[in-house]
Amino acid sequence: CHAMGPMARAKKLMDPADYERVVEEKMRREGLTRKQAEDEYNQYLENPPFYYALEKKEEYYKSLGYKDLFEGMIGEAEKEGRGDEVRERIRKFQQKGRLKGFSVIIIALISFYFAREAYWSDPENFLPGI
């Protein structure tokens, strides 16, 4: 169960007719209760569609008994004989993500270091006007 966040609350206040239409459609199409349909739609509104889709895919793989999204993708690909290919794609994806994360951390540390040095070199005139 997901609480209604700011995006879902704004959608419901600004366009209640469309919000109701989508909830009713989800109830009819997926056989959900009103609460379930609202929770799912609110979750969709709060998460960008890409992340919402990933979350749903992970739920699907967990329902098949896999530990997580990646294990599910590999397991299903192995059934088709593509396990090694998918395993390699996931490895590259994770490696790229780690590299981006480390890059952001390093840039933040370097920026902090230079700001600190600028402050200590002339504390009286550091960022005048603030």
JSON list of C-alpha atoms in Angstrom, two decimals:
[
{"chain": "A", "resi": 1, "resn": "CYS", "atom": "CA", "xyz": [0.00, 0.00, 0.00]},
{"chain": "A", "resi": 2, "resn": "HIS", "atom": "CA", "xyz": [1.43, 3.36, -1.03]},
{"chain": "A", "resi": 3, "resn": "ALA", "atom": "CA", "xyz": [0.38, 6.66, 0.54]},
{"chain": "A", "resi": 4, "resn": "MET", "atom": "CA", "xyz": [-0.77, 9.40, -1.78]},
{"chain": "A", "resi": 5, "resn": "GLY", "atom": "CA", "xyz": [2.22, 11.57, -2.59]},
{"chain": "A", "resi": 6, "resn": "PRO", "atom": "CA", "xyz": [2.31, 15.14, -3.90]},
{"chain": "A", "resi": 7, "resn": "MET", "atom": "CA", "xyz": [2.09, 14.23, -7.61]},
{"chain": "A", "resi": 8, "resn": "ALA", "atom": "CA", "xyz": [-0.93, 11.98, -7.15]},
{"chain": "A", "resi": 9, "resn": "ARG", "atom": "CA", "xyz": [-2.63, 14.51, -4.85]},
{"chain": "A", "resi": 10, "resn": "ALA", "atom": "CA", "xyz": [-2.05, 17.29, -7.41]},
{"chain": "A", "resi": 11, "resn": "LYS", "atom": "CA", "xyz": [-3.45, 15.14, -10.24]},
{"chain": "A", "resi": 12, "resn": "LYS", "atom": "CA", "xyz": [-6.55, 14.29, -8.19]},
{"chain": "A", "resi": 13, "resn": "LEU", "atom": "CA", "xyz": [-7.15, 17.97, -7.28]},
{"chain": "A", "resi": 14, "resn": "MET", "atom": "CA", "xyz": [-6.40, 19.48, -10.71]},
{"chain": "A", "resi": 15, "resn": "ASP", "atom": "CA", "xyz": [-8.15, 16.89, -12.89]},
{"chain": "A", "resi": 16, "resn": "PRO", "atom": "CA", "xyz": [-10.48, 14.78, -10.75]},
{"chain": "A", "resi": 17, "resn": "ALA", "atom": "CA", "xyz": [-12.48, 13.55, -13.75]},
{"chain": "A", "resi": 18, "resn": "ASP", "atom": "CA", "xyz": [-9.42, 12.08, -15.46]},
{"chain": "A", "resi": 19, "resn": "TYR", "atom": "CA", "xyz": [-8.14, 10.62, -12.17]},
{"chain": "A", "resi": 20, "resn": "GLU", "atom": "CA", "xyz": [-11.49, 8.88, -11.62]},
{"chain": "A", "resi": 21, "resn": "ARG", "atom": "CA", "xyz": [-11.60, 7.69, -15.24]},
{"chain": "A", "resi": 22, "resn": "VAL", "atom": "CA", "xyz": [-8.18, 6.03, -14.93]},
{"chain": "A", "resi": 23, "resn": "VAL", "atom": "CA", "xyz": [-9.04, 4.44, -11.56]},
{"chain": "A", "resi": 24, "resn": "GLU", "atom": "CA", "xyz": [-12.36, 3.12, -12.92]},
{"chain": "A", "resi": 25, "resn": "GLU", "atom": "CA", "xyz": [-10.61, 1.78, -16.02]},
{"chain": "A", "resi": 26, "resn": "LYS", "atom": "CA", "xyz": [-7.97, -0.01, -13.89]},
{"chain": "A", "resi": 27, "resn": "MET", "atom": "CA", "xyz": [-10.72, -1.53, -11.74]},
{"chain": "A", "resi": 28, "resn": "ARG", "atom": "CA", "xyz": [-12.62, -2.76, -14.79]},
{"chain": "A", "resi": 29, "resn": "ARG", "atom": "CA", "xyz": [-9.62, -3.95, -16.82]},
{"chain": "A", "resi": 30, "resn": "GLU", "atom": "CA", "xyz": [-7.57, -5.56, -14.03]},
{"chain": "A", "resi": 31, "resn": "GLY", "atom": "CA", "xyz": [-10.35, -6.62, -11.66]},
{"chain": "A", "resi": 32, "resn": "LEU", "atom": "CA", "xyz": [-9.00, -4.53, -8.78]},
{"chain": "A", "resi": 33, "resn": "THR", "atom": "CA", "xyz": [-10.81, -2.99, -5.84]},
{"chain": "A", "resi": 34, "resn": "ARG", "atom": "CA", "xyz": [-11.03, 0.80, -5.76]},
{"chain": "A", "resi": 35, "resn": "LYS", "atom": "CA", "xyz": [-8.31, 0.95, -3.07]},
{"chain": "A", "resi": 36, "resn": "GLN", "atom": "CA", "xyz": [-5.98, -1.30, -5.10]},
{"chain": "A", "resi": 37, "resn": "ALA", "atom": "CA", "xyz": [-6.59, 0.67, -8.31]},
{"chain": "A", "resi": 38, "resn": "GLU", "atom": "CA", "xyz": [-5.99, 4.00, -6.55]},
{"chain": "A", "resi": 39, "resn": "ASP", "atom": "CA", "xyz": [-2.83, 2.70, -4.87]},
{"chain": "A", "resi": 40, "resn": "GLU", "atom": "CA", "xyz": [-1.46, 1.44, -8.18]},
{"chain": "A", "resi": 41, "resn": "TYR", "atom": "CA", "xyz": [-2.30, 4.65, -10.07]},
{"chain": "A", "resi": 42, "resn": "ASN", "atom": "CA", "xyz": [-0.86, 6.81, -7.27]},
{"chain": "A", "resi": 43, "resn": "GLN", "atom": "CA", "xyz": [2.31, 4.73, -7.36]},
{"chain": "A", "resi": 44, "resn": "TYR", "atom": "CA", "xyz": [2.49, 5.27, -11.13]},
{"chain": "A", "resi": 45, "resn": "LEU", "atom": "CA", "xyz": [2.04, 9.05, -10.74]},
{"chain": "A", "resi": 46, "resn": "GLU", "atom": "CA", "xyz": [4.72, 9.27, -8.03]},
{"chain": "A", "resi": 47, "resn": "ASN", "atom": "CA", "xyz": [7.34, 7.26, -9.93]},
{"chain": "A", "resi": 48, "resn": "PRO", "atom": "CA", "xyz": [8.51, 8.15, -13.41]},
{"chain": "A", "resi": 49, "resn": "PRO", "atom": "CA", "xyz": [7.12, 5.55, -15.85]},
{"chain": "A", "resi": 50, "resn": "PHE", "atom": "CA", "xyz": [10.56, 3.95, -16.34]},
{"chain": "A", "resi": 51, "resn": "TYR", "atom": "CA", "xyz": [10.95, 3.22, -12.62]},
{"chain": "A", "resi": 52, "resn": "TYR", "atom": "CA", "xyz": [7.32, 2.17, -12.30]},
{"chain": "A", "resi": 53, "resn": "ALA", "atom": "CA", "xyz": [7.84, -0.37, -15.09]},
{"chain": "A", "resi": 54, "resn": "LEU", "atom": "CA", "xyz": [11.01, -1.68, -13.43]},
{"chain": "A", "resi": 55, "resn": "GLU", "atom": "CA", "xyz": [9.15, -2.05, -10.14]},
{"chain": "A", "resi": 56, "resn": "LYS", "atom": "CA", "xyz": [6.34, -3.99, -11.83]},
{"chain": "A", "resi": 57, "resn": "LYS", "atom": "CA", "xyz": [8.84, -6.19, -13.66]},
{"chain": "A", "resi": 58, "resn": "GLU", "atom": "CA", "xyz": [10.63, -6.97, -10.39]},
{"chain": "A", "resi": 59, "resn": "GLU", "atom": "CA", "xyz": [7.28, -7.87, -8.75]},
{"chain": "A", "resi": 60, "resn": "TYR", "atom": "CA", "xyz": [6.59, -10.19, -11.69]},
{"chain": "A", "resi": 61, "resn": "TYR", "atom": "CA", "xyz": [9.94, -11.99, -11.41]},
{"chain": "A", "resi": 62, "resn": "LYS", "atom": "CA", "xyz": [9.57, -12.30, -7.63]},
{"chain": "A", "resi": 63, "resn": "SER", "atom": "CA", "xyz": [6.15, -13.88, -8.16]},
{"chain": "A", "resi": 64, "resn": "LEU", "atom": "CA", "xyz": [7.93, -16.48, -10.32]},
{"chain": "A", "resi": 65, "resn": "GLY", "atom": "CA", "xyz": [10.25, -17.23, -7.39]},
{"chain": "A", "resi": 66, "resn": "TYR", "atom": "CA", "xyz": [13.33, -15.24, -8.38]},
{"chain": "A", "resi": 67, "resn": "LYS", "atom": "CA", "xyz": [15.27, -13.20, -5.80]},
{"chain": "A", "resi": 68, "resn": "ASP", "atom": "CA", "xyz": [15.28, -9.94, -7.79]},
{"chain": "A", "resi": 69, "resn": "LEU", "atom": "CA", "xyz": [14.90, -8.37, -11.23]},
{"chain": "A", "resi": 70, "resn": "PHE", "atom": "CA", "xyz": [18.35, -9.32, -12.51]},
{"chain": "A", "resi": 71, "resn": "GLU", "atom": "CA", "xyz": [18.11, -12.93, -11.35]},
{"chain": "A", "resi": 72, "resn": "GLY", "atom": "CA", "xyz": [14.68, -13.17, -13.00]},
{"chain": "A", "resi": 73, "resn": "MET", "atom": "CA", "xyz": [15.94, -11.74, -16.29]},
{"chain": "A", "resi": 74, "resn": "ILE", "atom": "CA", "xyz": [18.86, -14.19, -16.33]},
{"chain": "A", "resi": 75, "resn": "GLY", "atom": "CA", "xyz": [16.67, -17.14, -15.34]},
{"chain": "A", "resi": 76, "resn": "GLU", "atom": "CA", "xyz": [14.10, -16.47, -18.03]},
{"chain": "A", "resi": 77, "resn": "ALA", "atom": "CA", "xyz": [16.81, -15.83, -20.64]},
{"chain": "A", "resi": 78, "resn": "GLU", "atom": "CA", "xyz": [18.47, -19.16, -19.77]},
{"chain": "A", "resi": 79, "resn": "LYS", "atom": "CA", "xyz": [15.20, -20.89, -20.63]},
{"chain": "A", "resi": 80, "resn": "GLU", "atom": "CA", "xyz": [15.60, -19.39, -24.12]},
{"chain": "A", "resi": 81, "resn": "GLY", "atom": "CA", "xyz": [19.33, -20.18, -24.26]},
{"chain": "A", "resi": 82, "resn": "ARG", "atom": "CA", "xyz": [20.39, -16.53, -23.97]},
{"chain": "A", "resi": 83, "resn": "GLY", "atom": "CA", "xyz": [21.61, -16.58, -20.35]},
{"chain": "A", "resi": 84, "resn": "ASP", "atom": "CA", "xyz": [25.22, -15.62, -21.08]},
{"chain": "A", "resi": 85, "resn": "GLU", "atom": "CA", "xyz": [24.18, -12.72, -23.31]},
{"chain": "A", "resi": 86, "resn": "VAL", "atom": "CA", "xyz": [21.79, -11.30, -20.70]},
{"chain": "A", "resi": 87, "resn": "ARG", "atom": "CA", "xyz": [24.29, -11.89, -17.89]},
{"chain": "A", "resi": 88, "resn": "GLU", "atom": "CA", "xyz": [26.89, -9.85, -19.83]},
{"chain": "A", "resi": 89, "resn": "ARG", "atom": "CA", "xyz": [24.40, -7.02, -20.53]},
{"chain": "A", "resi": 90, "resn": "ILE", "atom": "CA", "xyz": [23.51, -6.85, -16.83]},
{"chain": "A", "resi": 91, "resn": "ARG", "atom": "CA", "xyz": [27.20, -6.86, -15.84]},
{"chain": "A", "resi": 92, "resn": "LYS", "atom": "CA", "xyz": [27.89, -3.94, -18.22]},
{"chain": "A", "resi": 93, "resn": "PHE", "atom": "CA", "xyz": [24.82, -2.07, -16.94]},
{"chain": "A", "resi": 94, "resn": "GLN", "atom": "CA", "xyz": [25.91, -2.47, -13.31]},
{"chain": "A", "resi": 95, "resn": "GLN", "atom": "CA", "xyz": [29.50, -1.52, -14.12]},
{"chain": "A", "resi": 96, "resn": "LYS", "atom": "CA", "xyz": [28.33, 1.63, -15.92]},
{"chain": "A", "resi": 97, "resn": "GLY", "atom": "CA", "xyz": [26.10, 2.55, -12.96]},
{"chain": "A", "resi": 98, "resn": "ARG", "atom": "CA", "xyz": [28.96, 2.12, -10.49]},
{"chain": "A", "resi": 99, "resn": "LEU", "atom": "CA", "xyz": [31.23, 4.26, -12.67]},
{"chain": "A", "resi": 100, "resn": "LYS", "atom": "CA", "xyz": [28.63, 7.05, -12.80]},
{"chain": "A", "resi": 101, "resn": "GLY", "atom": "CA", "xyz": [28.15, 6.87, -9.04]},
{"chain": "A", "resi": 102, "resn": "PHE", "atom": "CA", "xyz": [31.87, 7.05, -8.31]},
{"chain": "A", "resi": 103, "resn": "SER", "atom": "CA", "xyz": [32.23, 9.93, -10.79]},
{"chain": "A", "resi": 104, "resn": "VAL", "atom": "CA", "xyz": [29.57, 11.97, -9.00]},
{"chain": "A", "resi": 105, "resn": "ILE", "atom": "CA", "xyz": [31.18, 11.30, -5.61]},
{"chain": "A", "resi": 106, "resn": "ILE", "atom": "CA", "xyz": [34.65, 12.24, -6.87]},
{"chain": "A", "resi": 107, "resn": "ILE", "atom": "CA", "xyz": [33.38, 15.47, -8.49]},
{"chain": "A", "resi": 108, "resn": "ALA", "atom": "CA", "xyz": [31.58, 16.40, -5.26]},
{"chain": "A", "resi": 109, "resn": "LEU", "atom": "CA", "xyz": [34.70, 15.76, -3.18]},
{"chain": "A", "resi": 110, "resn": "ILE", "atom": "CA", "xyz": [36.93, 17.76, -5.54]},
{"chain": "A", "resi": 111, "resn": "SER", "atom": "CA", "xyz": [34.42, 20.64, -5.56]},
{"chain": "A", "resi": 112, "resn": "PHE", "atom": "CA", "xyz": [34.29, 20.61, -1.77]},
{"chain": "A", "resi": 113, "resn": "TYR", "atom": "CA", "xyz": [38.09, 20.58, -1.58]},
{"chain": "A", "resi": 114, "resn": "PHE", "atom": "CA", "xyz": [38.45, 23.58, -3.92]},
{"chain": "A", "resi": 115, "resn": "ALA", "atom": "CA", "xyz": [35.69, 25.52, -2.13]},
{"chain": "A", "resi": 116, "resn": "ARG", "atom": "CA", "xyz": [37.41, 24.81, 1.19]},
{"chain": "A", "resi": 117, "resn": "GLU", "atom": "CA", "xyz": [40.76, 25.97, -0.20]},
{"chain": "A", "resi": 118, "resn": "ALA", "atom": "CA", "xyz": [39.17, 29.13, -1.62]},
{"chain": "A", "resi": 119, "resn": "TYR", "atom": "CA", "xyz": [37.61, 29.88, 1.75]},
{"chain": "A", "resi": 120, "resn": "TRP", "atom": "CA", "xyz": [40.79, 29.34, 3.76]},
{"chain": "A", "resi": 121, "resn": "SER", "atom": "CA", "xyz": [42.89, 31.40, 1.35]},
{"chain": "A", "resi": 122, "resn": "ASP", "atom": "CA", "xyz": [40.72, 34.50, 1.94]},
{"chain": "A", "resi": 123, "resn": "PRO", "atom": "CA", "xyz": [37.86, 33.96, 4.44]},
{"chain": "A", "resi": 124, "resn": "GLU", "atom": "CA", "xyz": [36.87, 37.65, 4.54]},
{"chain": "A", "resi": 125, "resn": "ASN", "atom": "CA", "xyz": [36.09, 37.83, 0.81]},
{"chain": "A", "resi": 126, "resn": "PHE", "atom": "CA", "xyz": [34.71, 34.32, 0.30]},
{"chain": "A", "resi": 127, "resn": "LEU", "atom": "CA", "xyz": [31.38, 34.56, -1.56]},
{"chain": "A", "resi": 128, "resn": "PRO", "atom": "CA", "xyz": [30.72, 38.27, -0.94]},
{"chain": "A", "resi": 129, "resn": "GLY", "atom": "CA", "xyz": [27.09, 39.30, -0.90]},
{"chain": "A", "resi": 130, "resn": "ILE", "atom": "CA", "xyz": [25.73, 36.09, 0.56]}
]
